[in-house]
Structures are given as structure tokens and as C-alpha cells.
Short mmCIF file of C-alpha atoms in Angstrom, two decimals:
data_model
loop_
_atom_site.label_atom_id
_atom_site.label_comp_id
_atom_site.label_asym_id
_atom_site.label_seq_id
_atom_site.Cartn_x
_atom_site.Cartn_y
_atom_site.Cartn_z
CA MET A 10 16.57 157.79 -47.43
CA GLU A 11 16.30 161.52 -47.02
CA VAL A 12 18.04 164.05 -49.18
CA SER A 13 18.35 167.70 -48.30
CA VAL A 14 19.93 170.16 -50.70
CA ILE A 15 21.27 173.43 -49.30
CA GLY A 16 23.10 175.98 -51.40
CA SER A 17 24.76 179.34 -50.82
CA SER A 18 26.51 181.85 -53.04
CA GLN A 19 28.57 184.97 -52.40
CA THR A 20 27.87 187.41 -55.25
CA GLN A 21 28.33 191.03 -56.16
CA LEU A 22 26.03 191.00 -59.16
CA ALA A 23 23.87 194.07 -59.69
CA LYS A 24 20.80 191.97 -60.46
CA THR A 25 19.64 189.19 -58.17
CA ASP A 26 17.79 187.56 -61.06
CA LEU A 27 21.11 187.06 -62.81
CA ALA A 28 22.50 185.34 -59.76
CA TYR A 29 19.60 182.89 -59.75
CA ARG A 30 20.04 182.13 -63.43
CA GLU A 31 23.78 181.59 -63.30
CA LEU A 32 23.56 179.22 -60.36
CA GLY A 33 21.00 177.18 -62.27
CA PHE A 34 18.16 177.90 -59.84
CA CYS A 35 15.94 179.79 -62.28
CA ASN A 36 12.67 178.61 -60.70
CA LEU A 37 13.53 178.70 -57.03
CA LYS A 38 12.58 182.28 -56.12
CA ASP A 39 9.49 181.26 -54.21
CA ASN A 40 11.34 178.99 -51.81
CA SER A 41 14.67 180.82 -51.67
CA ARG A 42 16.04 183.42 -49.34
CA PHE A 43 18.28 186.28 -50.47
CA SER A 44 20.03 188.56 -47.99
CA ALA A 45 23.37 190.33 -47.85
CA GLY A 46 24.46 188.75 -51.13
CA ARG A 47 23.69 185.18 -50.02
CA ILE A 48 21.25 182.78 -51.65
CA SER A 49 20.07 179.68 -49.86
CA PHE A 50 17.46 177.04 -50.52
CA SER A 51 16.52 173.74 -49.00
CA ARG A 52 14.59 170.70 -50.09
CA SER A 53 13.96 167.23 -48.66
CA LEU A 54 13.92 164.18 -50.92
CA ARG A 55 13.88 160.43 -50.46
CA TRP A 56 16.00 157.79 -52.13
CA LYS A 57 13.63 154.96 -51.35
CA LYS A 58 15.61 151.84 -52.13
CA ALA A 59 19.15 152.76 -51.21
CA GLY A 60 18.49 153.51 -47.55
CA ILE A 61 20.89 156.43 -47.63
CA ARG A 62 20.58 160.07 -46.58
CA PHE A 63 22.81 162.75 -48.00
CA ASN A 64 23.16 166.50 -47.60
CA LEU A 65 24.50 168.66 -50.40
CA LYS A 66 26.18 171.95 -49.62
CA ALA A 67 26.90 173.98 -52.70
CA VAL A 68 28.00 176.47 -53.92
CA GLN A 69 30.21 179.32 -52.78
CA SER A 70 30.92 181.31 -55.90
CA GLU A 71 33.23 184.21 -56.52
CA VAL A 72 32.59 187.03 -58.95
CA VAL A 73 35.56 187.71 -61.17
CA GLN A 74 35.88 190.68 -63.52
CA THR A 75 36.39 189.40 -67.04
CA ASP A 76 39.26 190.82 -69.07
CA LYS A 77 37.93 189.41 -72.29
CA PRO A 78 36.47 192.02 -74.64
CA CYS A 79 32.76 192.06 -75.37
CA GLY A 80 31.32 190.58 -78.51
CA SER A 81 31.97 186.85 -78.32
CA GLY A 82 28.67 186.05 -76.65
CA LYS A 83 29.85 182.47 -75.97
CA THR A 84 30.70 180.42 -72.93
CA SER A 85 33.97 178.52 -73.03
CA LYS A 86 33.86 174.82 -72.15
CA SER A 87 37.31 173.78 -71.03
CA GLN A 88 40.89 174.33 -71.97
CA ASN A 89 40.63 171.47 -74.45
CA ASP A 90 36.96 171.85 -75.43
CA VAL A 91 36.27 168.40 -74.04
CA ARG A 92 32.63 167.99 -73.10
CA LEU A 93 32.05 166.50 -69.64
CA PHE A 94 29.24 164.03 -68.94
CA VAL A 95 28.38 161.87 -65.93
CA GLY A 96 26.85 158.41 -66.21
CA LEU A 97 23.47 157.82 -64.56
CA PRO A 98 22.95 154.65 -62.45
CA LEU A 99 22.77 151.42 -64.42
CA ASP A 100 19.45 150.66 -62.76
CA ALA A 101 17.96 154.14 -63.17
CA VAL A 102 14.78 152.55 -64.56
CA SER A 103 12.85 149.69 -62.96
CA LEU A 104 12.81 146.26 -64.60
CA ASP A 105 9.21 146.75 -65.71
CA CYS A 106 10.19 150.16 -67.16
CA ASN A 107 7.21 151.96 -65.66
CA ALA A 108 9.13 153.81 -62.96
CA VAL A 109 12.36 155.70 -62.37
CA ASN A 110 14.28 154.21 -59.47
CA HIS A 111 15.19 156.72 -56.72
CA ALA A 112 13.78 159.47 -58.96
CA LYS A 113 13.97 162.33 -56.45
CA ALA A 114 17.58 161.61 -55.60
CA ILE A 115 18.47 161.47 -59.30
CA ALA A 116 16.71 164.82 -59.78
CA ALA A 117 18.76 166.31 -56.94
CA GLY A 118 21.93 164.85 -58.44
CA LEU A 119 21.12 166.30 -61.85
CA LYS A 120 20.73 169.74 -60.30
CA ALA A 121 24.07 169.37 -58.55
CA LEU A 122 25.76 168.43 -61.84
CA LYS A 123 24.14 171.34 -63.63
CA LEU A 124 25.38 173.62 -60.87
CA LEU A 125 28.93 172.35 -61.32
CA GLY A 126 28.88 173.06 -65.05
CA VAL A 127 28.70 169.46 -66.29
CA GLU A 128 27.31 169.46 -69.84
CA GLY A 129 25.19 166.34 -69.68
CA VAL A 130 24.57 162.80 -68.50
CA GLU A 131 24.80 159.35 -70.04
CA LEU A 132 21.79 157.02 -69.77
CA PRO A 133 22.09 153.22 -70.23
CA VAL A 134 18.97 151.89 -71.98
CA TRP A 135 18.56 148.13 -71.61
CA TRP A 136 17.19 145.77 -74.25
CA GLY A 137 16.08 143.45 -71.43
CA ILE A 138 13.91 146.19 -69.91
CA VAL A 139 12.43 147.90 -72.96
CA GLU A 140 11.63 144.76 -75.00
CA LYS A 141 11.27 142.51 -72.00
CA ASP A 142 8.28 140.27 -72.67
CA ALA A 143 7.85 139.87 -76.43
CA MET A 144 9.60 140.74 -79.67
CA GLY A 145 8.49 144.14 -80.92
CA LYS A 146 6.67 145.05 -77.71
CA TYR A 147 8.50 148.13 -76.43
CA ASP A 148 8.02 150.14 -73.26
CA TRP A 149 10.11 153.32 -73.13
CA SER A 150 8.13 155.08 -70.38
CA GLY A 151 10.77 155.07 -67.64
CA TYR A 152 13.51 156.24 -69.98
CA LEU A 153 11.28 158.95 -71.45
CA ALA A 154 10.67 160.23 -67.92
CA ILE A 155 14.42 160.58 -67.35
CA ALA A 156 14.85 162.34 -70.71
CA GLU A 157 12.21 164.86 -69.61
CA MET A 158 14.03 165.43 -66.30
CA VAL A 159 17.29 166.06 -68.14
CA GLN A 160 15.67 168.34 -70.70
CA LYS A 161 13.96 170.51 -68.07
CA LEU A 162 17.31 171.21 -66.42
CA GLY A 163 18.92 172.15 -69.71
CA LEU A 164 21.42 169.29 -69.63
CA LYS A 165 22.41 167.16 -72.64
CA LEU A 166 21.80 163.43 -72.84
CA HIS A 167 23.94 160.65 -74.29
CA VAL A 168 22.05 157.36 -74.63
CA THR A 169 23.78 153.97 -74.54
CA LEU A 170 21.78 151.15 -76.14
CA CYS A 171 22.65 148.02 -74.15
CA PHE A 172 22.07 144.72 -75.93
CA HIS A 173 23.75 142.71 -73.19
CA ALA A 174 22.82 141.61 -69.68
CA SER A 175 24.30 142.74 -66.36
CA LYS A 176 24.97 140.82 -63.15
CA LYS A 177 25.42 143.87 -60.91
CA PRO A 178 22.79 145.22 -60.96
CA ASN A 179 20.79 142.24 -62.14
CA ILE A 180 19.43 143.18 -65.57
CA PRO A 181 18.79 140.13 -67.77
CA LEU A 182 18.36 139.75 -71.50
CA PRO A 183 14.73 139.91 -72.66
CA LYS A 184 12.71 136.97 -71.33
CA TRP A 185 11.76 135.81 -74.79
CA VAL A 186 15.42 135.74 -75.88
CA SER A 187 16.47 133.73 -72.82
CA GLN A 188 13.64 131.27 -73.50
CA ILE A 189 14.93 130.75 -77.03
CA GLY A 190 18.41 130.19 -75.59
CA GLU A 191 17.15 127.39 -73.35
CA SER A 192 16.32 125.26 -76.39
CA GLN A 193 18.98 126.73 -78.68
CA PRO A 194 22.11 127.37 -76.57
CA GLY A 195 24.05 127.87 -79.81
CA ILE A 196 22.88 131.47 -79.86
CA PHE A 197 25.41 132.15 -77.08
CA PHE A 198 29.21 132.10 -76.99
CA LYS A 199 30.85 128.89 -75.77
CA ASP A 200 34.36 128.25 -74.48
CA ARG A 201 36.66 125.25 -74.82
CA SER A 202 35.18 123.43 -71.81
CA GLY A 203 31.63 123.84 -73.09
CA GLN A 204 30.49 126.68 -70.83
CA HIS A 205 28.07 129.13 -72.42
CA TYR A 206 28.24 132.87 -71.86
CA LYS A 207 24.60 133.95 -71.67
CA GLU A 208 24.90 137.69 -71.15
CA CYS A 209 24.93 138.55 -74.86
CA LEU A 210 24.37 136.80 -78.17
CA SER A 211 27.17 135.21 -80.16
CA LEU A 212 28.42 137.36 -83.02
CA ALA A 213 28.20 134.30 -85.27
CA ILE A 214 24.37 134.50 -85.41
CA ASP A 215 24.09 138.16 -86.46
CA ASN A 216 22.49 137.19 -89.77
CA LEU A 217 20.82 133.92 -88.81
CA PRO A 218 16.99 133.87 -88.30
CA VAL A 219 17.25 132.32 -84.84
CA LEU A 220 15.02 134.79 -82.94
CA ASP A 221 11.52 133.61 -83.84
CA GLY A 222 12.32 133.87 -87.53
CA LYS A 223 14.27 137.11 -87.35
CA THR A 224 18.00 137.73 -87.24
CA PRO A 225 19.58 139.61 -84.32
CA ILE A 226 20.49 142.41 -86.72
CA GLN A 227 16.82 142.77 -87.68
CA VAL A 228 15.78 142.79 -84.02
CA TYR A 229 18.43 145.38 -83.12
CA GLN A 230 17.37 147.55 -86.05
CA SER A 231 13.70 147.48 -85.02
CA PHE A 232 14.76 148.41 -81.48
CA CYS A 233 16.82 151.36 -82.74
CA GLU A 234 14.02 152.58 -85.00
CA SER A 235 11.53 152.42 -82.13
CA PHE A 236 13.98 154.35 -79.93
CA LYS A 237 14.44 156.99 -82.61
CA SER A 238 10.70 157.43 -83.06
CA SER A 239 9.85 157.43 -79.35
CA PHE A 240 12.55 159.96 -78.46
CA SER A 241 12.13 162.21 -81.50
CA PRO A 242 11.15 165.25 -79.34
CA PHE A 243 14.55 165.03 -77.64
CA MET A 244 16.78 164.31 -80.63
CA GLU A 245 19.52 166.86 -81.33
CA SER A 246 18.19 169.36 -78.78
CA THR A 247 18.68 167.15 -75.71
CA ILE A 248 20.00 163.84 -77.05
CA THR A 249 23.28 164.64 -78.76
CA GLY A 250 24.87 161.19 -78.87
CA THR A 251 24.03 157.51 -79.03
CA SER A 252 26.29 154.55 -78.26
CA MET A 253 25.61 151.20 -79.89
CA GLY A 254 26.14 148.14 -77.70
CA LEU A 255 28.61 145.83 -79.44
CA GLY A 256 29.08 142.85 -77.11
CA PRO A 257 29.86 141.90 -73.49
CA ASP A 258 29.42 144.95 -71.23
CA GLY A 259 28.57 146.84 -74.41
CA GLU A 260 32.14 146.53 -75.71
CA LEU A 261 33.42 145.22 -79.03
CA ARG A 262 35.13 142.05 -77.79
CA TYR A 263 34.72 138.37 -77.07
CA PRO A 264 33.80 137.44 -73.46
CA SER A 265 37.31 136.09 -72.97
CA HIS A 266 37.66 136.95 -69.29
CA HIS A 267 34.21 136.20 -67.88
CA GLU A 268 35.36 133.29 -65.72
CA LEU A 269 38.14 135.21 -63.97
CA ASN A 270 37.66 136.07 -60.31
CA HIS A 271 39.00 139.17 -58.60
CA LYS A 272 42.14 137.42 -57.35
CA THR A 273 43.44 136.25 -60.70
CA ARG A 274 44.66 138.15 -63.72
CA GLY A 275 45.04 135.46 -66.34
CA VAL A 276 45.12 135.80 -70.10
CA GLY A 277 41.53 134.66 -70.68
CA GLU A 278 40.27 132.09 -73.17
CA PHE A 279 39.29 132.10 -76.82
CA GLN A 280 35.50 132.01 -77.34
CA CYS A 281 35.11 130.14 -80.61
CA TYR A 282 33.38 126.89 -79.76
CA ASP A 283 29.66 127.51 -80.27
CA GLU A 284 28.24 125.58 -83.20
CA ASN A 285 27.66 128.58 -85.44
CA ILE A 286 31.10 130.15 -85.11
CA LEU A 287 32.72 126.75 -85.70
CA ILE A 288 30.92 126.61 -89.04
CA HIS A 289 32.58 129.90 -90.01
CA LEU A 290 35.98 128.62 -88.88
CA LYS A 291 35.60 125.38 -90.82
CA GLN A 292 34.61 127.23 -94.00
CA HIS A 293 37.51 129.64 -93.68
CA ALA A 294 40.02 126.84 -93.11
CA GLU A 295 38.80 124.91 -96.14
CA ALA A 296 38.87 128.05 -98.29
CA THR A 297 42.52 128.65 -97.38
CA GLY A 298 43.51 125.05 -98.05
CA ASN A 299 44.03 124.02 -94.44
CA PRO A 300 40.91 122.05 -93.46
CA LEU A 301 42.50 120.59 -90.32
CA TRP A 302 42.90 124.10 -88.93
CA GLY A 303 39.14 124.54 -88.84
CA LEU A 304 38.31 121.90 -86.25
CA GLY A 305 38.47 124.24 -83.24
CA GLY A 306 40.50 126.85 -81.43
CA PRO A 307 44.13 126.52 -80.31
CA HIS A 308 44.58 123.40 -78.16
CA ASP A 309 47.67 124.74 -76.41
CA ALA A 310 46.32 128.08 -75.15
CA PRO A 311 46.21 128.70 -71.38
CA ARG A 312 43.04 128.69 -69.28
CA TYR A 313 41.24 131.78 -68.01
CA ASP A 314 43.37 132.34 -64.91
CA GLN A 315 46.74 131.19 -66.27
CA SER A 316 49.70 133.29 -67.32
CA PRO A 317 51.04 133.35 -70.90
CA ASN A 318 53.77 130.85 -70.02
CA ASP A 319 51.47 128.24 -68.49
CA ASN A 320 50.96 126.68 -71.91
CA GLY A 321 52.53 126.79 -75.32
CA PHE A 322 50.47 129.11 -77.49
CA PHE A 323 51.61 132.52 -76.19
CA LYS A 324 55.24 131.74 -75.42
CA ASP A 325 57.88 133.55 -77.45
CA GLY A 326 58.53 131.72 -80.70
CA SER A 327 55.57 129.41 -80.15
CA SER A 328 52.18 128.90 -81.84
CA TRP A 329 51.07 132.53 -82.01
CA GLU A 330 54.04 133.28 -84.30
CA SER A 331 53.47 130.25 -86.53
CA PRO A 332 51.49 130.17 -89.82
CA TYR A 333 48.66 128.46 -87.95
CA GLY A 334 48.69 131.14 -85.26
CA ASP A 335 48.47 133.90 -87.86
CA PHE A 336 45.64 132.06 -89.62
CA PHE A 337 43.59 131.64 -86.45
CA LEU A 338 44.22 135.05 -84.91
CA SER A 339 43.47 136.84 -88.19
CA TRP A 340 40.19 134.95 -88.59
CA TYR A 341 39.20 135.43 -84.94
CA SER A 342 39.84 139.19 -85.13
CA ASP A 343 38.18 139.56 -88.53
CA GLN A 344 35.00 137.97 -87.16
CA LEU A 345 34.88 140.55 -84.37
CA ILE A 346 35.55 143.50 -86.66
CA ALA A 347 32.87 142.32 -89.11
CA HIS A 348 30.40 142.12 -86.23
CA GLY A 349 31.26 145.66 -85.15
CA ASP A 350 30.87 146.85 -88.74
CA ARG A 351 27.39 145.33 -89.00
CA LEU A 352 26.16 147.00 -85.82
CA LEU A 353 27.77 150.39 -86.37
CA SER A 354 26.51 150.42 -89.95
CA LEU A 355 23.04 149.73 -88.60
CA ALA A 356 23.35 152.60 -86.14
CA ALA A 357 24.70 154.96 -88.79
CA SER A 358 21.87 154.22 -91.20
CA THR A 359 19.31 154.76 -88.43
CA PHE A 360 20.60 157.90 -86.72
CA ASN A 361 22.77 159.85 -89.16
CA ASP A 362 19.84 161.78 -90.63
CA ILE A 363 18.97 163.38 -87.27
CA GLY A 364 22.39 164.79 -86.45
CA VAL A 365 23.10 162.59 -83.43
CA ASN A 366 26.70 161.49 -82.92
CA ILE A 367 27.20 157.72 -82.94
CA TYR A 368 29.75 155.84 -80.85
CA GLY A 369 30.91 152.32 -80.18
CA LYS A 370 33.04 151.12 -77.29
CA ILE A 371 36.16 148.97 -77.32
CA PRO A 372 37.91 147.57 -74.22
CA LEU A 373 41.31 148.45 -72.78
CA MET A 374 42.84 144.97 -72.37
CA HIS A 375 46.06 146.23 -70.84
CA SER A 376 47.24 143.16 -68.88
CA TRP A 377 50.32 141.52 -70.41
CA TYR A 378 50.77 144.44 -72.81
CA LYS A 379 54.53 144.42 -72.17
CA THR A 380 54.88 140.87 -73.46
CA ARG A 381 55.52 140.23 -77.13
CA SER A 382 52.26 138.36 -77.76
CA HIS A 383 49.76 140.58 -75.84
CA PRO A 384 47.64 137.53 -74.94
CA SER A 385 44.76 139.35 -73.19
CA GLU A 386 44.15 141.35 -76.33
CA LEU A 387 44.37 138.29 -78.54
CA THR A 388 41.78 136.27 -76.60
CA ALA A 389 39.48 139.33 -76.58
CA GLY A 390 39.69 139.51 -80.38
CA PHE A 391 42.30 142.19 -81.05
CA TYR A 392 45.18 140.84 -83.12
CA ASN A 393 47.66 143.26 -81.61
CA THR A 394 51.19 142.06 -80.88
CA GLU A 395 54.69 143.46 -80.63
CA LYS A 396 55.02 143.23 -84.40
CA ARG A 397 51.44 143.90 -85.52
CA ASN A 398 49.13 146.88 -84.89
CA GLY A 399 45.74 145.27 -84.41
CA TYR A 400 43.89 148.55 -83.88
CA GLU A 401 44.44 149.87 -87.39
CA ALA A 402 41.73 147.63 -88.84
CA VAL A 403 39.41 148.49 -85.96
CA ALA A 404 39.95 152.21 -86.49
CA LYS A 405 39.33 151.89 -90.22
CA MET A 406 36.04 150.14 -89.51
CA PHE A 407 34.92 152.91 -87.15
CA ALA A 408 35.98 155.56 -89.68
CA SER A 409 34.08 153.87 -92.50
CA ASN A 410 30.91 154.21 -90.43
CA SER A 411 31.68 157.78 -89.30
CA CYS A 412 31.47 156.68 -85.67
CA GLY A 413 33.33 157.86 -82.60
CA MET A 414 35.17 155.42 -80.37
CA ILE A 415 34.63 155.10 -76.61
CA LEU A 416 37.76 154.21 -74.65
CA PRO A 417 37.63 153.28 -70.95
CA GLY A 418 40.48 153.38 -68.45
CA MET A 419 41.35 157.07 -68.75
CA ASP A 420 42.04 157.11 -65.00
CA MET A 421 44.53 154.22 -65.05
CA SER A 422 48.28 154.67 -64.89
CA ASP A 423 51.14 152.19 -65.24
CA ALA A 424 52.56 153.04 -61.82
CA TYR A 425 49.66 151.37 -59.99
CA GLN A 426 49.47 148.14 -62.00
CA PRO A 427 50.64 144.83 -60.51
CA ARG A 428 54.12 144.07 -61.81
CA GLU A 429 53.44 140.40 -62.37
CA THR A 430 50.90 141.11 -65.14
CA LEU A 431 53.31 143.26 -67.18
CA SER A 432 50.46 145.68 -67.72
CA SER A 433 50.51 149.09 -69.39
CA PRO A 434 47.20 150.90 -69.75
CA GLU A 435 49.02 154.10 -70.68
CA LEU A 436 50.92 152.62 -73.62
CA LEU A 437 47.88 150.75 -74.90
CA LEU A 438 45.68 153.83 -74.66
CA ALA A 439 48.28 155.88 -76.53
CA GLN A 440 48.48 153.25 -79.27
CA ILE A 441 44.72 153.14 -79.79
CA MET A 442 44.39 156.92 -79.74
CA GLU A 443 47.15 157.24 -82.31
CA SER A 444 45.20 154.94 -84.64
CA CYS A 445 42.09 157.05 -84.04
CA ARG A 446 44.03 160.23 -84.81
CA LYS A 447 45.39 158.72 -88.01
CA HIS A 448 41.91 157.83 -89.26
CA GLY A 449 40.13 160.96 -88.06
CA ILE A 450 38.09 159.29 -85.31
CA MET A 451 36.93 161.34 -82.36
CA VAL A 452 37.31 159.61 -79.00
CA SER A 453 35.00 159.59 -76.00
CA GLY A 454 36.89 158.75 -72.81
CA GLN A 455 35.66 157.01 -69.67
CA ASN A 456 37.14 156.18 -66.30
CA SER A 457 37.37 152.60 -65.09
CA SER A 458 35.08 152.98 -62.05
CA VAL A 459 33.77 155.62 -59.66
CA SER A 460 35.62 153.95 -56.77
CA GLY A 461 38.63 155.32 -58.52
CA ALA A 462 42.09 154.21 -59.53
CA PRO A 463 44.90 155.73 -57.43
CA GLY A 464 45.69 159.16 -58.79
CA GLY A 465 42.76 158.78 -61.14
CA PHE A 466 41.70 162.41 -61.46
CA GLU A 467 45.22 163.56 -62.28
CA GLN A 468 45.55 160.81 -64.87
CA ILE A 469 42.23 161.81 -66.46
CA LYS A 470 43.37 165.43 -66.68
CA LYS A 471 46.61 164.28 -68.26
CA ASN A 472 44.68 162.38 -70.92
CA LEU A 473 42.37 165.34 -71.53
CA SER A 474 45.25 167.72 -72.13
CA GLY A 475 47.63 168.07 -75.01
CA ASP A 476 47.18 167.25 -78.66
CA ASN A 477 44.66 164.46 -78.61
CA VAL A 478 41.44 163.38 -80.28
CA LEU A 479 39.18 163.46 -77.23
CA ASP A 480 35.95 165.40 -77.66
CA LEU A 481 33.92 163.91 -74.79
CA PHE A 482 34.60 162.45 -71.37
CA THR A 483 32.00 160.52 -69.36
CA TYR A 484 32.61 159.98 -65.68
CA HIS A 485 31.13 156.72 -64.31
CA ARG A 486 28.85 156.64 -62.42
CA MET A 487 26.26 158.55 -60.32
CA GLY A 488 25.21 156.83 -57.07
CA ALA A 489 25.69 156.84 -53.32
CA TYR A 490 29.50 156.71 -53.43
CA PHE A 491 29.66 159.34 -56.14
CA PHE A 492 27.96 161.83 -53.80
CA SER A 493 29.81 160.71 -50.68
CA PRO A 494 32.16 163.04 -48.74
CA GLU A 495 35.02 160.70 -49.68
CA HIS A 496 34.45 161.34 -53.37
CA PHE A 497 32.25 164.29 -54.32
CA PRO A 498 34.61 167.09 -53.20
CA SER A 499 37.37 165.54 -55.33
CA PHE A 500 35.03 165.30 -58.32
CA THR A 501 34.00 168.93 -57.79
CA GLU A 502 37.63 170.05 -57.78
CA PHE A 503 38.24 167.97 -60.92
CA VAL A 504 35.37 169.68 -62.73
CA ARG A 505 36.59 173.10 -61.61
CA SER A 506 40.08 172.36 -62.87
CA ILE A 507 38.96 171.51 -66.40
CA ASN A 508 35.90 173.73 -66.76
CA GLN A 509 36.20 177.48 -66.16
CA PRO A 510 33.15 179.14 -67.73
CA GLU A 511 33.17 182.83 -68.50
CA LEU A 512 30.09 185.01 -68.97
CA HIS A 513 30.39 188.22 -70.95
CA SER A 514 28.22 191.31 -71.13
CA ASP A 515 26.72 190.37 -74.49
CA ASP A 516 25.18 187.32 -72.80
CA LEU A 517 22.98 189.59 -70.64
CA PRO A 518 19.72 191.33 -71.51
CA ASP A 519 20.15 195.01 -72.43
CA GLU A 520 18.65 196.22 -69.17
CA GLU A 521 21.20 194.19 -67.22
CA GLU A 522 24.38 195.16 -69.03
CA GLU A 523 25.46 197.04 -65.93
CA ALA A 524 26.11 193.58 -64.42
CA THR A 525 29.36 192.88 -66.26
CA GLU A 526 30.82 190.63 -63.61
CA SER A 527 30.43 186.87 -64.04
CA LEU A 528 30.42 183.76 -61.94
CA VAL A 529 33.61 181.87 -62.74
CA LYS A 530 34.60 179.63 -59.84
CA SER A 531 32.74 177.24 -57.57
CA SER A 532 34.88 176.80 -54.47
CA GLN A 533 33.51 173.70 -52.80
CA SER A 534 30.64 171.23 -53.07
CA THR A 535 30.18 168.45 -50.58
CA MET A 536 27.62 165.77 -50.19
CA THR A 537 27.43 163.87 -46.90
CA VAL A 538 26.14 160.32 -47.09
CA GLN A 539 25.07 158.28 -44.10
CA ALA A 540 22.96 155.15 -43.75
CA VAL A 541 19.63 155.39 -41.98
#
């Protein structure tokens, strides 16, 4: 795949050097051409594996006279001071960690983002890649290479530590962990029919020495400490935030919907049938004087792809509102919150001394939100119903660890949800954010996918505006579609609409103070993608 990057700028700046700097092309004088106020440069790159060629045309920029008085010496971020990041590809690093996949295309993409005024990028770092072959044997080389690329461009980096596996792209758990799981399947979640979920470890074994004599918490802590040491040259200056993986897809939840296909929108299933979590349930039932309640999960709950009314548990006035229902749902949720507390506490103790912000992610289980029982949230581990705010306890846990909360689905609106699922992403998001506001938790927002929900950019802007607790938004995720002509111009316009930087005379060297005009607007960026 070939990549050519071509840029142009209309300027009226007195110094051409200033024009180069403000467009982010500080080192391109040797292969640039400047004439009649126009800068252009070209470069050919290859995206080896994707088989795609794209051309970037950017940027036509206008010079606008600033009305703001001199003396601030600062560049404004956005109308709401929300920092904007873009997620790098999930498979940015090869499975053996010794190479950056499609490195030249990523480098070109980083330059395009810098040009647009994006503050930084998010990098997923996989347990199954770094600690692939043996416990304690780490290889950070590919991820260090990306950190160097980001640092050289002056972008910021947010690192997500992923302790789960991925199907698309195929990124497994570490080999040595999967080998343990073959003989000890109890390290994984299990559902009512006996199926194991093998893309992350069960929360019930956090403190059990099941990984060659060590507990998962000990293994995660060693991983975090190795990360901290290996990336120390980038901490605070380039790496400003770290997200701690908390479960399936990195989110704090049970894998309650993993058997659903794309055509069904059922309530999911409770995941409380592996041998270790059943021990906790049995002990809790006996301690509360109801030993028969500790034999397993609810027998009358629907299957993965069923609606709330297909069985008895979630119907109005049924089991979920009974004393047994309250007992089980409280225990099930408490187990999840305790797991999140253990991992976020681990992250806080590891990273707080270096000034890096710490985050954890929770899901937006918005299907069936308009029912009284909120079954999709209940099976995922959030005891949130019409009469009970299940996110208060979650928010308190995040606050106790001084961690920010990542919320997905910022691009989703109620108007485009299927009516039959009684869904409301907007109301659920508002509820969670209100709990975060109450407990002083800063929120990092994400969109659902780069393919985009209908009206997604407008919905994101709506969520970024007003009196909210958002301090960071990460757009997911860089790749071929992200830079396509169907998408990239819309993303460019979105960035322009929320990020209007201003440069003032105090930002310039003394000899260039005559250049008081600043670049403020980028009119259009397009990237054409075609298969070769």
C-alpha cells in the first residue's frame, strides 16, 4: 500500500519559519517548496499489510487577526477544555512485539492528527503480546518504538493496559496463561450451560495462587511495575494517562453478552458458575442465613438472546424484586465492584507517584434501560434498576482510588435505537455522569466505533458541551476507514468545531513579534483510500 502526503497552506505570516512551525512541519524545509504564500510537501509511504493506498491533502489555513490582548502566552484547547485523543490501531504492534505494524502509515497518520490540533493518541498495550511466552519475561520493544514516534511529534500518549484477549484482531492471552487454563478451566468465567469465557480471567481468582504459584493481582502488579520502569523516559512528559484493564474488552463487567450474535439483542446471562465464584456465593449465602440461595445463579433468568419477558426473573413483580433477587444481585454486583477496587488500587499505588492520571472503563449497557428491571445492566454486574441507583457504589469506588472513569457510547442517541429493546443510551449516560459529578470523578469519553452511529459527531459535541465532568475524549480508532474520504473530512470538521487554537504575540520569539497574525482555522483535510 502506498501513502502519499501532500499539504498546502495559504498564509500571510511575515516569517516563513513561523508558518512551518505552526503547521507542524518543523523539519521539512529541505523537501518543501514555498512560493507565493503556499507550502507543499510530498512523501511516499507503504502500509504493507493492509493493501491500501491513501492520499492526504491538508491543510488550507487562514490567518486571522487576534483580538485577544497580549500577555496570556497560552493556547486555548476547546470551548470546554476537553482534551482530544485518537486511538491507535488495536494491532499497532506485532504479536512477537518486535515490530510496529504498518509503521510508516501510522507515522503519516500521527502527523495528520498533529496538524489537525489533536492533543494525543491512545495506545492499547496487550498482556498477551508483552508477556507472551513466560511469566515475568517482558518485551516492550514495539510499544517503546511507538512511544518514541509520538514523542518526536510532540503529541501526548495515553496507554491502555489490556489484560484481556481480542478476537478481532486476533490477540490472545499469554500462551503460558492459556496453557494453565487447559488444565484448570476454573480460572475462567463459566455460564449456566457450562461454557467458559476464555478471553479474560475470572474475577473470583484475583487473590488465588493459580498462575504458577502467583495470584493474578501479583502478576498484574509485576506487569505494571515493568511498564512503569520501561517507559520512565516518557512518563509525565509524553505519557499523561494510563487505563487499567478491568475485564472483558477492558471494561469493568461480567462477560454477560459474549454469546449474542449481531442479529439478537437479548438481556445476556449471569456469569457465576465457575467453581471459584460459586465458593464465594455459597459462603455469602451461609453467612446471611440462607444456605439454599448459594447453590447457583437464578434458575428462571432468560438466555443470552431472550427478552426480559421470556422467563420469570426480570418480569415486573417477579424474582428480581424479591428478597432472593436482592440478595443475589447485591452479591453479584459487590463481587464486581470489589474486583474493580483491587485493580484500580493496584494501579493507583503503582502510578500515582509519577503524576500520571489513572482511569478505568465501565460499559454502557443501554438496552432495556426503559424497563423497570434494567436486565442488561444486571447481568453485566450493575445493580441498577428503576428504584435503585447502581452506579453510586461504582462511583464511590473510583473516587476512593482517585481514578477517572472512561465511558463509551458518547456518539449514541436514543433516536437511532431499535424500539423493541427499549434502549436509552442518553439517559443511562446522564445517570452515570451525574454519579461521577457527585463524587468528583473526571470522565473520559469514547465513541462506540469509528464506523459511526447516525448523527454521531453531533451527539459527541452535545456531550462535550455544557456543565459536565468530561476532561478527555478519545475517538476510536485510527485505520483505513478512519482516513477514508467517507470519514476523514467529517472527523476534520468535528475537530475544527471543538478546537479553535489561538496564537498570540507573546508566543513568538522577540525577533518575530512583527508576525502577530495566527493560524486559527484548517478548512479541509481529506484522505483518499483505494485498494491496490
